[in-house]
XYZ file of C-alpha atoms in Angstrom:
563
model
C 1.351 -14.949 -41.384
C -0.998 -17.551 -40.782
C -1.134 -21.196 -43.243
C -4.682 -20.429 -43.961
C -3.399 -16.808 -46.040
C -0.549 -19.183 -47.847
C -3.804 -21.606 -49.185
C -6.187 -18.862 -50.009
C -3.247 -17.395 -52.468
C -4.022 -18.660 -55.687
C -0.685 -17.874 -57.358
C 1.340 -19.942 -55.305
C -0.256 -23.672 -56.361
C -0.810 -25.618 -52.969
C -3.384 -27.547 -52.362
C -4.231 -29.013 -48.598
C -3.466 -33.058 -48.630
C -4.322 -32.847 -44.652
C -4.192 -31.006 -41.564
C -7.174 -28.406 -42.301
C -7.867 -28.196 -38.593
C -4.109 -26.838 -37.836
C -4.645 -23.703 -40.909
C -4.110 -21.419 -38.162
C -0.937 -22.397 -37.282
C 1.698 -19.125 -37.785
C 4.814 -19.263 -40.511
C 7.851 -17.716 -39.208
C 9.986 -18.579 -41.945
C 10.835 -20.943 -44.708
C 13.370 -23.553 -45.864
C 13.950 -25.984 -48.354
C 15.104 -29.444 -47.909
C 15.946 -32.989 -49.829
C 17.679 -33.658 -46.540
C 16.270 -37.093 -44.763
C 17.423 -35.706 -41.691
C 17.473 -31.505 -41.860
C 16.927 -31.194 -38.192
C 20.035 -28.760 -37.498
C 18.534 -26.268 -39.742
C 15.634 -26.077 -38.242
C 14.109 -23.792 -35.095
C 10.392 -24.178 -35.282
C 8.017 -22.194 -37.161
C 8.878 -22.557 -40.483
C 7.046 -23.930 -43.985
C 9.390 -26.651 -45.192
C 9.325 -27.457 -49.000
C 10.613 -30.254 -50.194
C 10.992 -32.383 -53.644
C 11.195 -35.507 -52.133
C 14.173 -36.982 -53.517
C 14.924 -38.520 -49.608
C 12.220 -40.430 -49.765
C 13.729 -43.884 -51.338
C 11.467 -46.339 -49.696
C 7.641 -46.030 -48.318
C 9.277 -46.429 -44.390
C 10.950 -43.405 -45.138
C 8.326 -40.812 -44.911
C 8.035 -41.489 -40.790
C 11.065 -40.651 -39.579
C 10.973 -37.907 -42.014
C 7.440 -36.170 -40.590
C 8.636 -37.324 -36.612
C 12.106 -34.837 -36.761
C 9.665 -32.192 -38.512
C 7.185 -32.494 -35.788
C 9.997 -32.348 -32.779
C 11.300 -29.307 -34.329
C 8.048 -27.544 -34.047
C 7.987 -26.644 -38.139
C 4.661 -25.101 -39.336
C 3.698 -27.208 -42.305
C 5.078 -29.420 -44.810
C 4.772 -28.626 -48.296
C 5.983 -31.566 -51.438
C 6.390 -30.892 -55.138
C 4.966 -33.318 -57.254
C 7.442 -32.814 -60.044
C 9.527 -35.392 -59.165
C 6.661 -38.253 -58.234
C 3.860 -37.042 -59.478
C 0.926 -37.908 -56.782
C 2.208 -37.339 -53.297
C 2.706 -41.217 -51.741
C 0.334 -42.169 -48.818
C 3.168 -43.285 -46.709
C 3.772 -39.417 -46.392
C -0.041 -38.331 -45.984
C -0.450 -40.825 -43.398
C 2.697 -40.025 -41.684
C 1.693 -36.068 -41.378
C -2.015 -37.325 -40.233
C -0.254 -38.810 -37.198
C 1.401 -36.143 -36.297
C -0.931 -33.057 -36.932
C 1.484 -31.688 -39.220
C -0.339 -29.672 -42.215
C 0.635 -31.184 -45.400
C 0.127 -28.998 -48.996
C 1.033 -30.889 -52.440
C 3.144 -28.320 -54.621
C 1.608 -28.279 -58.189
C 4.561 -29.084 -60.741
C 3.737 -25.126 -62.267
C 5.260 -23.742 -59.505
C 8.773 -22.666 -58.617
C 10.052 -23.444 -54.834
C 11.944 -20.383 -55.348
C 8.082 -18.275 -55.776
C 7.059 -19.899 -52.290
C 9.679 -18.850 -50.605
C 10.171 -15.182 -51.926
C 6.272 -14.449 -50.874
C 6.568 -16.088 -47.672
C 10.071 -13.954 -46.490
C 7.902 -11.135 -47.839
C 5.139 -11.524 -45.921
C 7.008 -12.494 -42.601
C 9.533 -9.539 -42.642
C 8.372 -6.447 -44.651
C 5.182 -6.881 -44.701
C 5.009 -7.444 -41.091
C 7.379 -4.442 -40.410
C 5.566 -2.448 -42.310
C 1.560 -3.556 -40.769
C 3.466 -2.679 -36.857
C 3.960 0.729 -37.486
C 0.463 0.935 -38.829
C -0.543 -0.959 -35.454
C 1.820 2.305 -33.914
C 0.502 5.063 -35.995
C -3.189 3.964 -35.672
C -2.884 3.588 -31.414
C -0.961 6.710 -31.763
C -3.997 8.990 -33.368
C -6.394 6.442 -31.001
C -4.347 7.474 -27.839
C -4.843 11.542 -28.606
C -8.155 11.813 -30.305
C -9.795 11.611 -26.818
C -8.918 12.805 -23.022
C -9.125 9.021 -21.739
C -7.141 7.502 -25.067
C -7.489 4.015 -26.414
C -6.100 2.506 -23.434
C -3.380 -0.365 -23.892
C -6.035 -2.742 -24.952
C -6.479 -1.345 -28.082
C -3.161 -1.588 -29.119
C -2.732 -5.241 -27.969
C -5.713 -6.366 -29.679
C -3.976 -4.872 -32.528
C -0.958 -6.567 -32.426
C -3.367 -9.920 -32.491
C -5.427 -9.384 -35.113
C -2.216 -7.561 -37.234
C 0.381 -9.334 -36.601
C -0.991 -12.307 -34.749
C 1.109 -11.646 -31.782
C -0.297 -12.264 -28.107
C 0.709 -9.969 -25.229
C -0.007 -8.531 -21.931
C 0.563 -5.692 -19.883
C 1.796 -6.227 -16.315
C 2.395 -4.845 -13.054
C 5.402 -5.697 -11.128
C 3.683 -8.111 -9.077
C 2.262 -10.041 -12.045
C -1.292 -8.500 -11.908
C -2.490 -8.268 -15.543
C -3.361 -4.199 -16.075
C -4.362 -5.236 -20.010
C -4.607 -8.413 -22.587
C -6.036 -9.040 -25.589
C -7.897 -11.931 -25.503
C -7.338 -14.667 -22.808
C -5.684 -13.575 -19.643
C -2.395 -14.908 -18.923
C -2.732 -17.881 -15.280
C -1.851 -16.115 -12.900
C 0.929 -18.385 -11.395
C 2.736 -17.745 -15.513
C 2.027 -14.229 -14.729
C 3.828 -13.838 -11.493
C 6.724 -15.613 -12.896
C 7.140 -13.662 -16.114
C 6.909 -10.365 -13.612
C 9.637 -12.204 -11.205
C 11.864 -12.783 -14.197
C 11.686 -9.522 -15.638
C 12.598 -7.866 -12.120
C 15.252 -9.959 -11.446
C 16.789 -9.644 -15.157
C 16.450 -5.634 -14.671
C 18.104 -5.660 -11.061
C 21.264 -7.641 -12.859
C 21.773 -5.267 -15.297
C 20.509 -7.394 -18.668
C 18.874 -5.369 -21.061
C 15.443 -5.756 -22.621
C 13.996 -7.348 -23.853
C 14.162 -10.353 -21.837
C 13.318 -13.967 -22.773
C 11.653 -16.593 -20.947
C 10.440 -20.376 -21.499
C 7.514 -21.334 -19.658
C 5.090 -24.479 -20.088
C 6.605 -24.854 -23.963
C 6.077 -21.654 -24.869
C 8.655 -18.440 -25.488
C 7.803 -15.155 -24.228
C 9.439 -11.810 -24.664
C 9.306 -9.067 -21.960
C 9.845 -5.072 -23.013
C 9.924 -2.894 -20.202
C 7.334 0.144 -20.073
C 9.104 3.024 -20.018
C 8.319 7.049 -20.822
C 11.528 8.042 -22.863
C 9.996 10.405 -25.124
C 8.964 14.472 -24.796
C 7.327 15.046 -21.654
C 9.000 12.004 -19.830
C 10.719 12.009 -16.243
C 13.852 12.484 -16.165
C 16.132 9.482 -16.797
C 16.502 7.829 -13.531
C 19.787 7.352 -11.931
C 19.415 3.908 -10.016
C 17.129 1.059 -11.155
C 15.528 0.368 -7.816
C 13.536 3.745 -8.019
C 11.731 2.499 -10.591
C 12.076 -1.006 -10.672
C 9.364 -1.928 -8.309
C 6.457 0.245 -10.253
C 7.578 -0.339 -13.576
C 4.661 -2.180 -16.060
C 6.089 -4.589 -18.626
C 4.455 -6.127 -21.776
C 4.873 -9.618 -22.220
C 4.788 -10.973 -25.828
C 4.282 -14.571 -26.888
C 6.976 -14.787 -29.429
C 11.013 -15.060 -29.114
C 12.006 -11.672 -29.751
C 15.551 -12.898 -30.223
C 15.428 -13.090 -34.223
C 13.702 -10.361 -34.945
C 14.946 -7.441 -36.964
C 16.040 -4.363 -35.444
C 13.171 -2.526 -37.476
C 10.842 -4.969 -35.921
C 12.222 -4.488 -31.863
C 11.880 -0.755 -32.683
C 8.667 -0.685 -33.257
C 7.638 -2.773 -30.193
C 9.711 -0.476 -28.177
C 7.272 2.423 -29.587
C 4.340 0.329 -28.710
C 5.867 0.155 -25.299
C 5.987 4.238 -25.147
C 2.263 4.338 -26.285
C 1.636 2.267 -23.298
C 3.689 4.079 -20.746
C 1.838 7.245 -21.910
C -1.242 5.258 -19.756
C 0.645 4.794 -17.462
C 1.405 8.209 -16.835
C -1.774 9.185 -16.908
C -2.955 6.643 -14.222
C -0.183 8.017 -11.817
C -2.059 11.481 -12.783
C -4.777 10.209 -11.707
C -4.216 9.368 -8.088
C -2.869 12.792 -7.804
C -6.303 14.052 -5.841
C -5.972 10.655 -3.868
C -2.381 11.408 -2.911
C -3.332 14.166 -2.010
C -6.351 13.399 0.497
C -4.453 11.101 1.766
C -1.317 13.533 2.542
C -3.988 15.815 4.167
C -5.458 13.670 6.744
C -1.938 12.219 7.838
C -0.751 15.601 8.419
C -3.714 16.093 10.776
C -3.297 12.944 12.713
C 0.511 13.120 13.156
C 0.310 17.109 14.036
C -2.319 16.041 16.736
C -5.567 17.914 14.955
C -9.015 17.972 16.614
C -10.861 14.739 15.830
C -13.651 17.089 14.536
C -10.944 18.539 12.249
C -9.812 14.854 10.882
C -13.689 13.658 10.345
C -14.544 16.575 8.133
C -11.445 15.910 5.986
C -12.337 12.043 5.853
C -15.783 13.290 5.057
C -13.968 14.592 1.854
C -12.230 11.656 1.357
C -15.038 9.201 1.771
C -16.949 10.419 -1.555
C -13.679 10.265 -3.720
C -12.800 6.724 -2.555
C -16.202 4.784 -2.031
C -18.482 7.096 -4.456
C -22.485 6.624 -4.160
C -21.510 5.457 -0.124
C -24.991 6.730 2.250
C -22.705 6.265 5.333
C -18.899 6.982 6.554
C -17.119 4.029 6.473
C -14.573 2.481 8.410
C -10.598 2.961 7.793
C -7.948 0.939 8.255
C -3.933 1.765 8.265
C -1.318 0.102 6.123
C 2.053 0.964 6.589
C 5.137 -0.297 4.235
C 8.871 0.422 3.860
C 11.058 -0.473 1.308
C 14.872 -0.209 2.415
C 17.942 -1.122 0.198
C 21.850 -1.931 2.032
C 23.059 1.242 2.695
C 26.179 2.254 1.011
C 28.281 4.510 3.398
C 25.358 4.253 6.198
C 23.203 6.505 3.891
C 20.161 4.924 1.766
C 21.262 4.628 -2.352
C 17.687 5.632 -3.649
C 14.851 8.166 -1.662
C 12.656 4.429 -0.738
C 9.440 6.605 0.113
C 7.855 7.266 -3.138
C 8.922 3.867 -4.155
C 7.114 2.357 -1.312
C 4.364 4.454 -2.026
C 4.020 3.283 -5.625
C 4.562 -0.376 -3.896
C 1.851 -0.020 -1.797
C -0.956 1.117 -4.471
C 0.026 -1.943 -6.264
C -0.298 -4.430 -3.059
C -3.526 -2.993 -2.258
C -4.950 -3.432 -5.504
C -7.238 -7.207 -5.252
C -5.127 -9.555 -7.236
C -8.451 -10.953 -9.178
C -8.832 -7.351 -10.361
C -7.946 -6.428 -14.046
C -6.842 -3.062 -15.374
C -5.427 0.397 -13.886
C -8.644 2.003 -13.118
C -8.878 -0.600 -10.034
C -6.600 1.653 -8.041
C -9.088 3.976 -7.997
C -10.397 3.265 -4.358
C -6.835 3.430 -2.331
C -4.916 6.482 -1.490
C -1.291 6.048 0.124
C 0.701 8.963 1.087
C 4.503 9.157 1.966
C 6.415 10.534 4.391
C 9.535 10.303 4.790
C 10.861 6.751 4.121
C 7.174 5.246 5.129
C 4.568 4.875 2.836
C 0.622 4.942 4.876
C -2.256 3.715 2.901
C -5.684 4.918 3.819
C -8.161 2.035 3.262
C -11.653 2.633 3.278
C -14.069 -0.037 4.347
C -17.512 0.219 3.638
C -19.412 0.754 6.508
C -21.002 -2.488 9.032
C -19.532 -4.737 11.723
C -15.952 -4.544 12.340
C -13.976 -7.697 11.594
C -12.931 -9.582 14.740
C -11.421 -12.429 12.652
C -8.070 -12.966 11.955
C -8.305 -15.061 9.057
C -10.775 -12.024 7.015
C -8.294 -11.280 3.754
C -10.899 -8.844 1.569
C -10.889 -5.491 1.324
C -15.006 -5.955 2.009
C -14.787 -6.922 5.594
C -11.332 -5.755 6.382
C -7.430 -6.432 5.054
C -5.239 -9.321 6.804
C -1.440 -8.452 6.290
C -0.478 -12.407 5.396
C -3.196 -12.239 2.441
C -1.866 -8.935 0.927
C 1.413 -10.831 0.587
C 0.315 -14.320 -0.800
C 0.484 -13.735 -4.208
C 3.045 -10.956 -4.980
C 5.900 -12.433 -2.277
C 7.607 -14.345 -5.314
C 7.998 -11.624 -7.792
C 8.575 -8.598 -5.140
C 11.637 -10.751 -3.992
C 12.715 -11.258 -7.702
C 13.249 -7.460 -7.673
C 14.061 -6.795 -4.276
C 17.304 -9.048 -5.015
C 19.553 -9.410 -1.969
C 19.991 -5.914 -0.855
C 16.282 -4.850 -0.616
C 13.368 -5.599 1.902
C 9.974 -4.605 2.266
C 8.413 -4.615 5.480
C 4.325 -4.163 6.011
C 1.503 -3.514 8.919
C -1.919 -3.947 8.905
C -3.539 -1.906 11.636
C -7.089 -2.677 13.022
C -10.441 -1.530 11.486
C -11.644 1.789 13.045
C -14.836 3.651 12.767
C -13.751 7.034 13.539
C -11.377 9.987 13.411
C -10.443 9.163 16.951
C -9.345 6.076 16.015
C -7.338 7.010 13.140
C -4.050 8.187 15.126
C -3.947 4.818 17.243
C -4.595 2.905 14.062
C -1.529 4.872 12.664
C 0.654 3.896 15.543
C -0.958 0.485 15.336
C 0.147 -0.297 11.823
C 3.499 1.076 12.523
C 4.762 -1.599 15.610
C 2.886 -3.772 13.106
C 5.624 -3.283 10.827
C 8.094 -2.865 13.506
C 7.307 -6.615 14.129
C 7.153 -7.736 10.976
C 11.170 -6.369 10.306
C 12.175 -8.100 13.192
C 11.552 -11.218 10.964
C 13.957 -13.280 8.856
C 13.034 -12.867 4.868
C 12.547 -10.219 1.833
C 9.031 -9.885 2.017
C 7.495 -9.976 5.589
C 4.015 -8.186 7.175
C 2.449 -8.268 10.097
C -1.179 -7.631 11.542
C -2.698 -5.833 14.346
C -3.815 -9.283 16.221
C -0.397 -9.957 16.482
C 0.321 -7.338 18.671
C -1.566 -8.627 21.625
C -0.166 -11.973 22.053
C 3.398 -13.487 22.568
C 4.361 -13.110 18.623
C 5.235 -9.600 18.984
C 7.611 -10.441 21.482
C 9.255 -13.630 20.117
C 11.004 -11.415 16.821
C 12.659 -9.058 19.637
C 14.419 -12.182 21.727
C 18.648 -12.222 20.503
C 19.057 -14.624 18.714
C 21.546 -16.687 20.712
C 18.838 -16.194 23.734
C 16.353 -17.685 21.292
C 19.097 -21.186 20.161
C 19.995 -21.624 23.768
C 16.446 -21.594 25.175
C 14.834 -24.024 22.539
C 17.762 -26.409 22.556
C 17.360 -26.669 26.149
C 13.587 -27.753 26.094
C 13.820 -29.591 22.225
C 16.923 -30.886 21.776
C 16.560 -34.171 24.086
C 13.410 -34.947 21.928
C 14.611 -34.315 18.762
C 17.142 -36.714 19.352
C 14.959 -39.038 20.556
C 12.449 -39.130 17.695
C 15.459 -39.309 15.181
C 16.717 -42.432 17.334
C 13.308 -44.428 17.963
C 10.918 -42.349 15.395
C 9.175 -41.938 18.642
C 7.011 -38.287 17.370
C 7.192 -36.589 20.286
C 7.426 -33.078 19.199
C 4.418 -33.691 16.945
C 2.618 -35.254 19.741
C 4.135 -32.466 21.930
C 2.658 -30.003 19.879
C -0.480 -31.583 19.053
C -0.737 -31.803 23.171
C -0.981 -27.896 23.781
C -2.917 -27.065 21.087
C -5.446 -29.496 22.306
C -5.106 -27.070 25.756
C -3.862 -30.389 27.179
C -6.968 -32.327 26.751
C -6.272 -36.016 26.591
C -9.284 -36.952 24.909
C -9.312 -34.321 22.067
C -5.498 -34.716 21.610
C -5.632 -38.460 21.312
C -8.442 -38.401 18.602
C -6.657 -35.793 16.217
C -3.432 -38.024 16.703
C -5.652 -41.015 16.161
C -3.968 -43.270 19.168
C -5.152 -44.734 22.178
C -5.248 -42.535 25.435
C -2.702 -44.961 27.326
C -0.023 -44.192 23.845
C -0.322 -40.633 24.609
C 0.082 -40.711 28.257
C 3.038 -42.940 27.633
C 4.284 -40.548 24.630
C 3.367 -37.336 27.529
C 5.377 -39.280 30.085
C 8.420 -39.525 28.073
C 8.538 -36.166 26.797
C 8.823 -35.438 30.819
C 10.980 -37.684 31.689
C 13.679 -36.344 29.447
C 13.218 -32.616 29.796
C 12.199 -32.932 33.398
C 9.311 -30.772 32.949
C 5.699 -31.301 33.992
C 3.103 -30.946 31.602
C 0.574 -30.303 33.977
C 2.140 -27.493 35.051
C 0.883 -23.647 33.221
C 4.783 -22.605 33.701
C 5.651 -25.930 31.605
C 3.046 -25.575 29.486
C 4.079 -22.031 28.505
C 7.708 -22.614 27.747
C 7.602 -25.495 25.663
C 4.716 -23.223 23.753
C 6.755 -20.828 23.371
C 10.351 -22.809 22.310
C 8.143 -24.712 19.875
C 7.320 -21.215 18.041
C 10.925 -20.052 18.340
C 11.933 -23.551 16.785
C-alpha cells in the first residue's frame, strides 16, 4: 500500500507535517519505536510510529531522522500525546531528508495503525493477487490471441504496485508494464538468472542492482497440457522467459510466492503459444533445407522460397535476398556421448539471436524461420530485396546480418547459462539472391562456424568475409606452432619496449597497417619521419628482418594477429 491510502483514511488520525511530494512512497510493514537508535530492527519499507519519549533535547531529532533515512523506512509517524505539538527540530530534520512525516492525533491508538497497515500489506494484498490471477486468467481464454503478458503486469502495478518484466534469456524485454527495464540491467538480471538455474538454486532468485532488489521467477508450463517435465536443465535453460519483479521476494508469504508462481503459468501459456506460432515457419524452413541438402533443382528450391517469401516479409512486390545462419550449441560430453539432444535447443537459441535487440515483444520473431537438423540449427533470413551488402561492418537485418553484431549484446548472459561445459558456435554466410545460391550459402555459413569453433571462448561467430583472407587459417595453426612462431618474431621487442618503453610493437603495427607508408604512419603516430625510421630500424635490427621486404611484411602481420 501506498502513504497516500494511509492519509486519505479518515479513521486512523494522521495528518501530513511534510513530505507531500514522497505520498507515493510504498509501506511494507510497520514498527513501533521509543528507541533513539532502532536501526537493527529495521529493513526498509516500513511506517515507523513513535511517541517520542527519545527525544530529550532539540539535537536529538537529527540523528534520529538520519538512521531512519539510511534504513530506507517509508515514513515517520509521532503521537502528540506525550508533547502535544510535534517540535520543529523533528519537522525540519525529516524536511532534510525527504522523509514523510504524519503527526498522530492523541485519539488514536498506535495499536489501530498498525493492525490496518499489517492488514492491508498481507491479506489484503494476498487476497487483490489472486484477483490480478483470476481476472488474467478469464482475460487469457475469452479470446484466441489472450491478454498477452502485458495485461497481467500492468495489473500487478496498478494492484499491487509491483513492477515487473518479462524476459528472454538474452535479456531482451518480451513485456513490461510501464518503463522498460536499460538494457545493460536487463542483460544482467537474464545472466543471473541463467547462471543461478545452471547451479542448481531454486527460484526465485534475488538480485541487487543500482540500489534496487529484484526477484526473478522462472516461466515455466507445469500445469494440464504442459511438456513433459524435462530431465536436464540445459534443454531448456537457454529458451526459458523469466519475470523479473522489483521487490525482494525473500519475506513474502508462501500464499503470496504462490500466487506469483501462477502468474508465471499464465505467462508461459504465451509462451506456448508463440512457439505455436512459428510452427508454419519451422516448417518452411525444414522444407527448403531438405531441398538444398538432397541436391533439388534450383527451379524446385525458388518455388518453395516463393512460399516462404509471403509468410516472412508479407506485402513484399519482389523476392528478396537470403542469407544463412548456422549455430551449435554443444555441452562436455559425458562418456563421449552429448547429455541433452543440443539441436532444438540451438534452434530455440537461434530465433532468439536473430530477433533485433531494440525490438520489444514475442510477435517480433515473426520474420525468421530456423530449422534443425541434427545437432545444427540453420536460420533462413530474408532480406528485402536491393543491393547486396559488400561491407563488412553492415550489422541490420535491412541491408544484411554481420556475425560479430548478432553477438554484441547477448555474449554476457548466453555465457551466464552456458556455464563451463557449454559453447555456442555461429556463421553468418553471404547475402544471395537466388535459389542457386542458397546451397553455397549453406556450406558458406557452415566453415563459417567451423572457424568460429576453432576459437578460444563460450560465445564465438564468424562471418563469410572471413573466409577469404588469412583469419580462417590462423584458428587451424597448433597451438605450440602458433607460441613458437610469434615468440620468434615478438619476443625481442617486447622485451625491448618493457626495458626502454621504446613502443615498437605499436609502432610496428601502426607501420603495416599504414601498408608501410612513412608519411601516413608517422602522422597517425604523431612523430617525426626520422623517429619512425629510427623506431623501423630497430625493430630490424633485433629480429633481423627487413621491412621492406613483402615476405617480412607478411610474417610479422601475421604473428601480430596470432599474438
Amino acid at each position: 500500500m501506498r502513504l497516500r491510502a494511509l492519509l486519505e483514511t479518515d479513521a486512523l488520525g494522521l495528518r501530513l507535517l511534510g513530505g507531500e511530494d514522497e505520498l507515493d512512497r510504498t509501506v511494507r510493514g510497520v514498527m513501533t519505536t521509543d528507541l533513539k537508535d532502532p536501526s537493527r530492527y529495521l529493513s526498509g519499507g516500513e511506517l515507523v510510529l513513535t511517541g517520542l519519549a527519545w527525544l530529550r533535547d532539540p539535537e536529538d531529532a537529527e540523528p534520529f531522522v538520519r538512521i531512519l533515512a539510511s534504513a530506507g523506512v517509508a515514513a515517520l509517524a509521532a503521537g502528540e500525546a506525550e508533547l502535544g505539538d510535534i517540535p520543529d527540530d523533528l519537522v525540519q530534520a525529516c524536511s532534510r531528508h525527504r522523509l514523510p512525516l504524519f503527526a498522530v492525533n492523541e485519539t488514536v491508538a498506535f495499536a489501530t495503525i498498525t493492525e490496518h497497515v499489517v492488514r492491508q500489506v498481507s491479506g489484503e494484498r494476498a487476497g487483490d493477487l489472486a484477483a490480478v490471477v483470476d481476472r488474467h486468467r478469464r482475460l487469457m481464454t475469452s479470446g484466441p490471441a489472450g491478454g498477452g503478458p502485458e495485461v497481467v503486469l500492468d495489473l500487478l502495478g496498478s494492484d499491487l504496485d509491483l513492477r515487473a518484466w518479462v524476459l528472454s534469456p538474452t535479456g531482451r524485454q518480451i513485456a513490461g508494464a510501464g518503463e522498460p527495464l536499460e538494457p545493460s540491467l536487463a542483460a544482467t538480471l537474464a545472466g543471473e538468472h541463467l547462471s543461478a538455474t545452471r547451479t542448481g538454486r531454486r527460484g526465485p532468485h534475488r538480485l541487487s542492482a543500482a540500489g534496487t532488489t529484484y526477484s526473478l521467477f522462472p516461466i515455466r508450463n507445469t500445469g494440464r497440457g504442459a511438456a513433459p517435465a524435462v530431465r536436464d536443465v540445459r534443454e531448456t535453460v537457454l529458451s526459458d522467459w523469466l519475470l523479473a519483479v522489483e521487490a525482494d521476494a525473500g519475506d513474502w508469504p508462501a500464499a503470496r510466492l504462490d500466487l506469483l508462481q501462477g502468474v508465471t503459468q499464465l505467462i508461459a501459456v504465451e509462451r506456448d503459444r508463440r512457439d505455436a506460432a512459428r510452427t508454419v515457419r519451422r516448417r518452411l524452413a525444414q522444407e527448403v533445407l531438405e531441398l538444398v541438402q538432397t541436391g533439388a533443382a534450383p527451379a524446385e528450391i525458388a518455388a518453395r522460397l516463393r512460399v516462404a517469401a509471403p509468410v516472412l516479409l508479407p506485402g513484399l512486390g519482389t523476392a528478396p535476398h537470403w542469407q544463412v545462419v548456422v549455430a551449435r550449441v554443444e555441452w562436455d560430453a559425458e562418456g563421449g556421448q552429448s547429455p541433452v539432444e543440443t539441436g532444438p535447443v540451438a534452434q530455440a537459441l537461434l530465433e532468439e539471436i536473430l530477433v533485433d535487440p531494440a525490438t520489444v515483444g514475442p510477435e517480433s520473431t515473426d520474420r525468421i524461420a530456423v530449422a534443425h537438423h541434427g545437432d545444427e540449427a540453420i536460420a533462413l533470413v530474408p532480406l528485402p530485396a536491393g543491393p547486396l551488402p559488400d561491407s563488412e561492418d553492415e550489422g541490420t537485418v535491412g541491408i544484411g546480418l554481420h556475425a560479430d553484431a548478432l553477438l554484441a549484446t547477448v555474449r554476457d548472459p548466453l555465457s551466464s547459462g552456458l556455464a563451463d561445459d557449454g559453447r555456442l558456435t555461429l556463421g553468418v554466410s553471404a547475402a544471395v539472391h537466388s535459389a542457386e545460391g542458397l546451397r553455397g550459402a549453406l556450406e558458406e555459413a557452415r566453415h563459417a562456424r567451423r572457424v568460429a569453433a576453432a576459437r578460444p571462448g563460450r560465445v564465438c561467430a564468424a562471418g563469410h568475409h572471413e573466409l577469404a583472407s588469412h583469419v580462417l587459417l590462423l584458428p587451424f595453426v597448433p597451438d605450440d606452432v602458433r607460441r613458437a612462431f610469434t615468440a620468434r618474431l615478438l619476443d625481442p621487442l617486447r622485451d625491448y619496449d618493457r626495458r626502454h618503453r621504446a613502443e615498437l610493437i605499436p609502432t610496428l603495427e601502426a607501420f603495416l597497417d599504414c601498408d608501410g607508408s612513412w608519411t601516413r604512419c608517422a602522422t597517425r603516430l604523431h612523430l617525426h619521419v626520422n623517429t619512425l625510421r629510427y623506431r623501423v630500424g630497430r625493430i630490424e635490427q633485433l629480429t633481423g628482418r627487413d621491412l621492406s621486404r613483402l615476405e617480412d611484411k607478411l610474417d610479422f602481420f601475421l604473428a601480430l594477429r596470432m599474438s
